[in-house]
mmCIF file of C-alpha atoms and ligand atoms in Angstrom:
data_model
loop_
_atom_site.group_PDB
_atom_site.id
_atom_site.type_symbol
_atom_site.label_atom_id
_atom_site.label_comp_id
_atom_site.label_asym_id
_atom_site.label_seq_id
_atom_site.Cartn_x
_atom_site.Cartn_y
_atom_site.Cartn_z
ATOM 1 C CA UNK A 1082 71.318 87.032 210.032
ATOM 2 C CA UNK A 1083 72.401 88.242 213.341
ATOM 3 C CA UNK A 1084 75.947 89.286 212.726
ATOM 4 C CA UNK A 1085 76.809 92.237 210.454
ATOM 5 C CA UNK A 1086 80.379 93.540 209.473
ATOM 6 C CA UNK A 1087 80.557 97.476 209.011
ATOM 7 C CA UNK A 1088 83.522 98.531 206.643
ATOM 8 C CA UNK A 1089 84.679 102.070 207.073
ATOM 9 C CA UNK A 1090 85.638 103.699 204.033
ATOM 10 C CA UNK A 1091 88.481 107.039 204.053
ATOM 11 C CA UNK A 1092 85.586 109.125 205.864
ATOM 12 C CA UNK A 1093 84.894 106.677 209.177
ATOM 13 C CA UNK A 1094 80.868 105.440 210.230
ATOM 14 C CA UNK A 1095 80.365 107.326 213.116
ATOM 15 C CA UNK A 1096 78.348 104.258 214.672
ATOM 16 C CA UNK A 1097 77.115 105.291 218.388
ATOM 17 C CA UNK A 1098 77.099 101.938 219.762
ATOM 18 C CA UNK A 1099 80.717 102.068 219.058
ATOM 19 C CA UNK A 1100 81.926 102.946 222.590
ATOM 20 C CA UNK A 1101 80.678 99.559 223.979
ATOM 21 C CA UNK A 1102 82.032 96.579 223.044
ATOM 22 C CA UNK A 1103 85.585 95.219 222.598
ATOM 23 C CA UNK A 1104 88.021 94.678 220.093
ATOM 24 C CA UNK A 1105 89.312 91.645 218.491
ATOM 25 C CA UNK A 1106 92.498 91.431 215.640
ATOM 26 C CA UNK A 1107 91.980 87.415 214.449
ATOM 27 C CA UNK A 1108 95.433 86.849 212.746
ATOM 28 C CA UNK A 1109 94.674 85.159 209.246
ATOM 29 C CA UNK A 1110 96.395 82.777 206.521
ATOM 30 C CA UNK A 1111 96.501 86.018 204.744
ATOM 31 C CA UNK A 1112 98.495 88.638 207.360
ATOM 32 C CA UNK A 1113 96.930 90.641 210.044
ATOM 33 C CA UNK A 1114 93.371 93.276 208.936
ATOM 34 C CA UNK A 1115 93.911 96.615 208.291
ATOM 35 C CA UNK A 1116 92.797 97.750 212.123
ATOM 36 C CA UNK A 1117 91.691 95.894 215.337
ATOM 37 C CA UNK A 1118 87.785 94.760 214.780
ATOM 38 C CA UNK A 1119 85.354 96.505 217.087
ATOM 39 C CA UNK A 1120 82.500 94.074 217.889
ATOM 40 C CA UNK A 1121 79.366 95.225 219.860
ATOM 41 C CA UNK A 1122 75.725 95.215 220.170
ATOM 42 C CA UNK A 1123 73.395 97.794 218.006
ATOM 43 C CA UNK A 1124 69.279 96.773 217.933
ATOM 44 C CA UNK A 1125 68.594 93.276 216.885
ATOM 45 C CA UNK A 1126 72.037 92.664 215.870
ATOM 46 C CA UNK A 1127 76.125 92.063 216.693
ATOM 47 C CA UNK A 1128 78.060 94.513 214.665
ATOM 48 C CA UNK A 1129 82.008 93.901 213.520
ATOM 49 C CA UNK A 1130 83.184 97.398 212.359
ATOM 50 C CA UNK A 1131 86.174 97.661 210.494
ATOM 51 C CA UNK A 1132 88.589 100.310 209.358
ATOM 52 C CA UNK A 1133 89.157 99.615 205.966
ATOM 53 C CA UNK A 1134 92.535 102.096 205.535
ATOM 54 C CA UNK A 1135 93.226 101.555 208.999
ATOM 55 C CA UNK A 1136 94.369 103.802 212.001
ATOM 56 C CA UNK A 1137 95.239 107.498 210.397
ATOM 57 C CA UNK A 1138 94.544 106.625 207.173
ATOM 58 C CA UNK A 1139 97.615 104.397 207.042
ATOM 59 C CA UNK A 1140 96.901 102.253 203.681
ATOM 60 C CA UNK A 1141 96.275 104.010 200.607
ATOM 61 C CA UNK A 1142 93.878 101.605 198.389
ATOM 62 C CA UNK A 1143 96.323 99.236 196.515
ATOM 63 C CA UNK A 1144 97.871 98.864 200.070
ATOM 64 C CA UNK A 1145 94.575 97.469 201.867
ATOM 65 C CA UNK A 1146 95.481 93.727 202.683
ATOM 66 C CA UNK A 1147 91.487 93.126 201.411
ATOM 67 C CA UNK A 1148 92.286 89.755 201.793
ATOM 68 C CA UNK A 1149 93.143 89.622 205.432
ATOM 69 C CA UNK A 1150 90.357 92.419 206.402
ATOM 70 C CA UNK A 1151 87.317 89.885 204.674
ATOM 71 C CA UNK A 1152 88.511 86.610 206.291
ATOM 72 C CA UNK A 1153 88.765 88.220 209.403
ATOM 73 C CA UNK A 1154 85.587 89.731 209.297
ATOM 74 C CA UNK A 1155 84.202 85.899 208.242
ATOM 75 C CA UNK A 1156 86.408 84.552 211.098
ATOM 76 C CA UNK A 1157 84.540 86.651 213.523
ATOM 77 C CA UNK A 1158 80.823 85.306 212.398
ATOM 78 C CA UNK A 1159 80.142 87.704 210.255
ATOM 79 C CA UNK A 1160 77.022 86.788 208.205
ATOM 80 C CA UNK A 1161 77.035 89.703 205.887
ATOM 81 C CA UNK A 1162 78.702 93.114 204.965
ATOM 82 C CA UNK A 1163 77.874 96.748 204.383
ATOM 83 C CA UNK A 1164 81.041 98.175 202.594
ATOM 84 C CA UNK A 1165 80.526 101.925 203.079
ATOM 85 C CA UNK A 1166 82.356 104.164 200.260
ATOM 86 C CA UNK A 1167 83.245 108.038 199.428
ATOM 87 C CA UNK A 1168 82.791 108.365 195.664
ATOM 88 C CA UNK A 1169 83.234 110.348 192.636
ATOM 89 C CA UNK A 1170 80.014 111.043 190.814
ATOM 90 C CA UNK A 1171 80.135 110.716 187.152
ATOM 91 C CA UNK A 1172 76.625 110.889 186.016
ATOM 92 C CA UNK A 1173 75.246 114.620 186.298
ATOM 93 C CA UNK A 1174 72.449 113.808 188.910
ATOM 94 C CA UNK A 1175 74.936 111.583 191.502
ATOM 95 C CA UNK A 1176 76.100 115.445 193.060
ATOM 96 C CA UNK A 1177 77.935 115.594 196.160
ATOM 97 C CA UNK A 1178 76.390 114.145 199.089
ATOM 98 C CA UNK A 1179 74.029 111.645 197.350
ATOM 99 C CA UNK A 1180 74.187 107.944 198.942
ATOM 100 C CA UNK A 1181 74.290 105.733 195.991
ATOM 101 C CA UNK A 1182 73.696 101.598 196.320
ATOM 102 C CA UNK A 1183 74.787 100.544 193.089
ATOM 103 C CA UNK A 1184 73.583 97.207 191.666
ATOM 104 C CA UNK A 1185 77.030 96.534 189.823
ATOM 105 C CA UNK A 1186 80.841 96.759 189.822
ATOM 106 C CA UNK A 1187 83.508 97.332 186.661
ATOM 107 C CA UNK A 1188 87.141 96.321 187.945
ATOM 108 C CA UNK A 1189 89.850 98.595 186.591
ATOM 109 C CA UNK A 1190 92.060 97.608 189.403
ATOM 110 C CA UNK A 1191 95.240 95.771 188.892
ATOM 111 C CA UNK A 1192 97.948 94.521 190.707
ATOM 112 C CA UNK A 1193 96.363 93.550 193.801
ATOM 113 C CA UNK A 1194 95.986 90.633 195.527
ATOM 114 C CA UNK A 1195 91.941 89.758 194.210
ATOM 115 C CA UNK A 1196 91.546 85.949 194.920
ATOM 116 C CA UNK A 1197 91.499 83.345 198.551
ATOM 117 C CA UNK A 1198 92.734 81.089 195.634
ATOM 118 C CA UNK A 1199 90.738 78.429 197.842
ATOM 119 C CA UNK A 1200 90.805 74.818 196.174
ATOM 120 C CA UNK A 1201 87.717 73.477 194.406
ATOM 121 C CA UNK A 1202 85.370 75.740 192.610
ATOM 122 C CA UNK A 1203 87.804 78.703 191.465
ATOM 123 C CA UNK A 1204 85.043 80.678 189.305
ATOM 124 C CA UNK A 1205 82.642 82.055 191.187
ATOM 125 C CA UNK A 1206 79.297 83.322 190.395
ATOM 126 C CA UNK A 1207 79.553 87.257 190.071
ATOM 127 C CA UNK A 1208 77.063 88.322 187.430
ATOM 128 C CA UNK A 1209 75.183 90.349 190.470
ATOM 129 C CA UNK A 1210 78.311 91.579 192.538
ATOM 130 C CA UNK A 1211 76.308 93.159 195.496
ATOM 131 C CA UNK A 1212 73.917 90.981 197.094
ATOM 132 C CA UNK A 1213 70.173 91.970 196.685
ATOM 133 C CA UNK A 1214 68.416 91.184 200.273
ATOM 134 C CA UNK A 1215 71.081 93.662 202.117
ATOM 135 C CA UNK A 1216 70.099 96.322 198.921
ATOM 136 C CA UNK A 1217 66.650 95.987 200.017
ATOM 137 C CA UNK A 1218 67.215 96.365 203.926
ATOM 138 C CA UNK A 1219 69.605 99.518 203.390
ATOM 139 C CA UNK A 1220 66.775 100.918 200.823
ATOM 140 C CA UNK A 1221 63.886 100.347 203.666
ATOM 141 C CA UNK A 1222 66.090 101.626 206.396
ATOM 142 C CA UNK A 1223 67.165 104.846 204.410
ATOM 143 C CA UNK A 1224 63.066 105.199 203.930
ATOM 144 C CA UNK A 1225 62.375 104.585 207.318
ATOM 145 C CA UNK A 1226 65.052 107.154 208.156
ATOM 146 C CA UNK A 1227 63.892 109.901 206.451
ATOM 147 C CA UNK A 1228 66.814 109.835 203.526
ATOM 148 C CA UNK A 1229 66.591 109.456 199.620
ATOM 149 C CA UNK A 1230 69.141 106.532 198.180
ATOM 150 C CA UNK A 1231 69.822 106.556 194.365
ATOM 151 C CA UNK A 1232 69.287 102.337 193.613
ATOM 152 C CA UNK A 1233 71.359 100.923 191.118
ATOM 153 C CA UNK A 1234 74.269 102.048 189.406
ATOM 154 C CA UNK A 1235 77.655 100.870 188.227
ATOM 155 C CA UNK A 1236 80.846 101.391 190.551
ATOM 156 C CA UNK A 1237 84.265 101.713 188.795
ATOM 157 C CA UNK A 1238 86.891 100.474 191.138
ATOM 158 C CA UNK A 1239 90.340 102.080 189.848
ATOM 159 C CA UNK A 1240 93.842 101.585 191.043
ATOM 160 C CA UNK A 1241 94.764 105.124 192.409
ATOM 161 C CA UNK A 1242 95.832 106.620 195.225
ATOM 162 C CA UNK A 1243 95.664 109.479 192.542
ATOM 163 C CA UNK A 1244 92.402 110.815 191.159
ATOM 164 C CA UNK A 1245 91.389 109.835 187.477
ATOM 165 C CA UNK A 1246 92.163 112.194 184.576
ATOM 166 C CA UNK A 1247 88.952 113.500 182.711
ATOM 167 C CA UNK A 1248 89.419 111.346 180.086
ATOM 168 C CA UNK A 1249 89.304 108.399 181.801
ATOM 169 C CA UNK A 1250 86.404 109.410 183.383
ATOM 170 C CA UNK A 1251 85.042 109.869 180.133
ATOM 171 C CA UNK A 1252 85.776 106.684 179.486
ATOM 172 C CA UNK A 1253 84.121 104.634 182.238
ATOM 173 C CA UNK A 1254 80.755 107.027 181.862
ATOM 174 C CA UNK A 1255 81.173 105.401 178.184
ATOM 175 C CA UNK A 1256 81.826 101.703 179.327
ATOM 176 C CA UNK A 1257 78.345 102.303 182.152
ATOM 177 C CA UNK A 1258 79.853 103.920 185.057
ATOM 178 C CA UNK A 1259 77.971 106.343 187.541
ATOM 179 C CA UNK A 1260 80.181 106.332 190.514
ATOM 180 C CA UNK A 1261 84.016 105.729 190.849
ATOM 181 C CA UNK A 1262 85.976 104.901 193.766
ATOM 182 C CA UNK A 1263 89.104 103.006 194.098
ATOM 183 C CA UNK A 1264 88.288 100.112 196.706
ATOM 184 C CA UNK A 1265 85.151 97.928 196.186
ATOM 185 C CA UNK A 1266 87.817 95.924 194.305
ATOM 186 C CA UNK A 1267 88.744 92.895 195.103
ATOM 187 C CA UNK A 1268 87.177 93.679 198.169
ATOM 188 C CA UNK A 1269 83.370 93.085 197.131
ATOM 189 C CA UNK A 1270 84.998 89.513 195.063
ATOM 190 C CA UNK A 1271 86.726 88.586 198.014
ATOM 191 C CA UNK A 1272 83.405 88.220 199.874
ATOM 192 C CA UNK A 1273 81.847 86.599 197.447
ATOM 193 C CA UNK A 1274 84.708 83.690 197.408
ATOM 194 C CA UNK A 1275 83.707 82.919 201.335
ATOM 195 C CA UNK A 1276 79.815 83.388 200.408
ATOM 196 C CA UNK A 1277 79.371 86.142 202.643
ATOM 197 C CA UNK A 1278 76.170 88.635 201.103
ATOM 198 C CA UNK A 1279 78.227 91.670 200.739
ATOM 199 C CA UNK A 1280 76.483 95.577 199.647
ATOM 200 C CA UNK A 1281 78.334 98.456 198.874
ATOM 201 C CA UNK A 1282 76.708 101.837 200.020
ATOM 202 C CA UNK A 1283 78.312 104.786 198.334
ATOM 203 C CA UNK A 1284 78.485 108.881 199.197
ATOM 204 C CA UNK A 1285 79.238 110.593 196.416
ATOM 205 C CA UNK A 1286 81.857 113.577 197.660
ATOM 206 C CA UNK A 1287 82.993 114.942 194.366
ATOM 207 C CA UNK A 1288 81.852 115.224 190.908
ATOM 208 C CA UNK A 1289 84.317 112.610 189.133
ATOM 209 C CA UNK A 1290 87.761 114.710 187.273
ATOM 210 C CA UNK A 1291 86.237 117.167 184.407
ATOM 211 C CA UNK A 1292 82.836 116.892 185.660
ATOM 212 C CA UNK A 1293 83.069 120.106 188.246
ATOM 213 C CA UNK A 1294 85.907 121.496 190.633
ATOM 214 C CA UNK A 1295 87.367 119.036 192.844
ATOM 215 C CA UNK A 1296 87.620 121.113 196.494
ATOM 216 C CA UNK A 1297 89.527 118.772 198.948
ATOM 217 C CA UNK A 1298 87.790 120.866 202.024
ATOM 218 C CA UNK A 1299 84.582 120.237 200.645
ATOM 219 C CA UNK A 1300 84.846 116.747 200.321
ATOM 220 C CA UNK A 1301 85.827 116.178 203.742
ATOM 221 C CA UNK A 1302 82.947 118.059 205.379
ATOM 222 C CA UNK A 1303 80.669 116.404 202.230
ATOM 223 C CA UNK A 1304 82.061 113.233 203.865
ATOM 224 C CA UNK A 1305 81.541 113.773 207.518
ATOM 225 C CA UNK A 1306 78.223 114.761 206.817
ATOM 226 C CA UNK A 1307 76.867 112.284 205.008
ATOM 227 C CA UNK A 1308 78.802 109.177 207.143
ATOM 228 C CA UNK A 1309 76.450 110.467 209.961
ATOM 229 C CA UNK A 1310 73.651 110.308 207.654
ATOM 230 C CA UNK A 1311 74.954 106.690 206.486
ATOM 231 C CA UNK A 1312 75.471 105.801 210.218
ATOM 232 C CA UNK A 1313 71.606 107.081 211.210
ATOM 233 C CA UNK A 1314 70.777 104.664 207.792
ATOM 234 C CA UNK A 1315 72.558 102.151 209.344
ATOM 235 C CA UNK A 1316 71.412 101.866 213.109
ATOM 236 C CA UNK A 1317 68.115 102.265 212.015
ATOM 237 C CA UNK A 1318 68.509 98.775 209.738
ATOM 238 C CA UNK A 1319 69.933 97.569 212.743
ATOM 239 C CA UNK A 1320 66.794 98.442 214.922
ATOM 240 C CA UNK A 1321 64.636 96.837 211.956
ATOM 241 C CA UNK A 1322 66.551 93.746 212.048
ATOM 242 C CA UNK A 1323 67.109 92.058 208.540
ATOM 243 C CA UNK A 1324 63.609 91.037 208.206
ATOM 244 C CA UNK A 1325 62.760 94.591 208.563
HETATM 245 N N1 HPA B 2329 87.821 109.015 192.167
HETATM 246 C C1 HPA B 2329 88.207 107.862 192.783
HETATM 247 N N2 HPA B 2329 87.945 107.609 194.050
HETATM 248 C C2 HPA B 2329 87.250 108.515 194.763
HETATM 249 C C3 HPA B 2329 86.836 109.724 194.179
HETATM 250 C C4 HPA B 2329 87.135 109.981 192.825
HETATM 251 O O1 HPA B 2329 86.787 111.037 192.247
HETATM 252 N N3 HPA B 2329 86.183 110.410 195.168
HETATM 253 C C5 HPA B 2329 86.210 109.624 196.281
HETATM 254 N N4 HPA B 2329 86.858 108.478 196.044
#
């Protein structure tokens, strides 16, 4: 693998090979990606990075063309993706600033569009949603950086843009959630329909509703924080190469 897409979550990857490069916005079958696609060179590797709400925040999660934003990303070369997400934390040890790379997804998103709808083989194989090599390479790179990842986990992707109630975070602790956020759906499926390995690595920013105050200030220095931590994770993967 020498190509890797970078998706930027609501707090961006602060990326320092970022000022090189160029930018590319492939049009698709699909619409146009969320934001041009900044392509350069980091270590071993060709980065695509993506803004997954686009410029200024402009689409709220049920907004995101997902579609468009993963065949572009494919239509570039990329050979795999690191989703990068801000998260609630429902289980009592996932506090604020803890990178999560959970091992599986629940889907409590509706409404959007989920599927390529490709001909031929329209069920695809989805029992392990994030793909293990990339798991393993963000795991060594967080060790060889110095930082502690939680492994494995459940993600519960819901609709928003508002925050759950507490009960329905009760709920999805019940049903085997640990983290919730409201975008690794259909985004992380999508992937999977053009074959591209695809891992989601989560900060938690928040203890999920009822589980402790919610401070909106908090979470955005929570999440500026730990994106530089996620970006230091990142580069030093890149340095590693996949292998690595
Ligand atoms: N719920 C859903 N999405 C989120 C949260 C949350 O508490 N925090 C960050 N993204």
């Amino acid at each position: 693998m020498r190509r890797i897409a970078v998706i930027g979550g609501s707090a961006p990857v602060p990326l320092s090979g970022s000022a090189q490069g160029k930018s590319e916005t492939p049009s698709t079958p699909y619409g146009d990606p969320s934001a041009p696609i900044h392509c350069f060179r980091s270590g071993a590797m060709d980065v695509l990075s993506l803004s997954r709400h686009g410029p200024g925040h402009r689409y709220t999660p049920h907004q995101i063309n997902y579609r468009a934003n993963v065949w572009a990303l494919r239509e570039l070369g990329a050979e795999g993706v690191i989703a990068t997400f801000t998260v609630g934390g429902i289980s009592a040890a996932l506090t604020p600033g803890t990178l999560v790379l959970p091992d599986q997804v629940i889907d409590y998103t509706w409404g959007r569009a989920h599927t390529f709808d490709l001909p031929g083989e329209r069920h695809v194989e989805f029992s392990d949603p994030f793909d293990e090599g990339l798991r393993r390479w963000l795991a060594a790179g967080a060790g060889h950086s110095g930082l502690e990842v939680v492994l494995g986990g459940t993600y519960g992707a819901t609709q928003g843009p508002r925050l759950e109630t507490a009960a329905e975070i009760d709920r999805l602790d019940g049903e085997g959630c640990s983290v919730v956020g409201m975008t690794a759906m259909p985004e992380a499926a999508l992937a999977r329909e053009l074959d591209l390995p695809y891992v989601a690595l989560c900060l938690v920013v928040n203890p999920a509703a009822g589980r402790g105050a919610i401070d909106r200030e908090d979470w955005a220095q929570v999440g500026e924080r730990g994106m530089r931590q996620v970006a230091a994770l990142i580069e030093r993967c890149l340095e590693l190469g996949p292998g690595g």
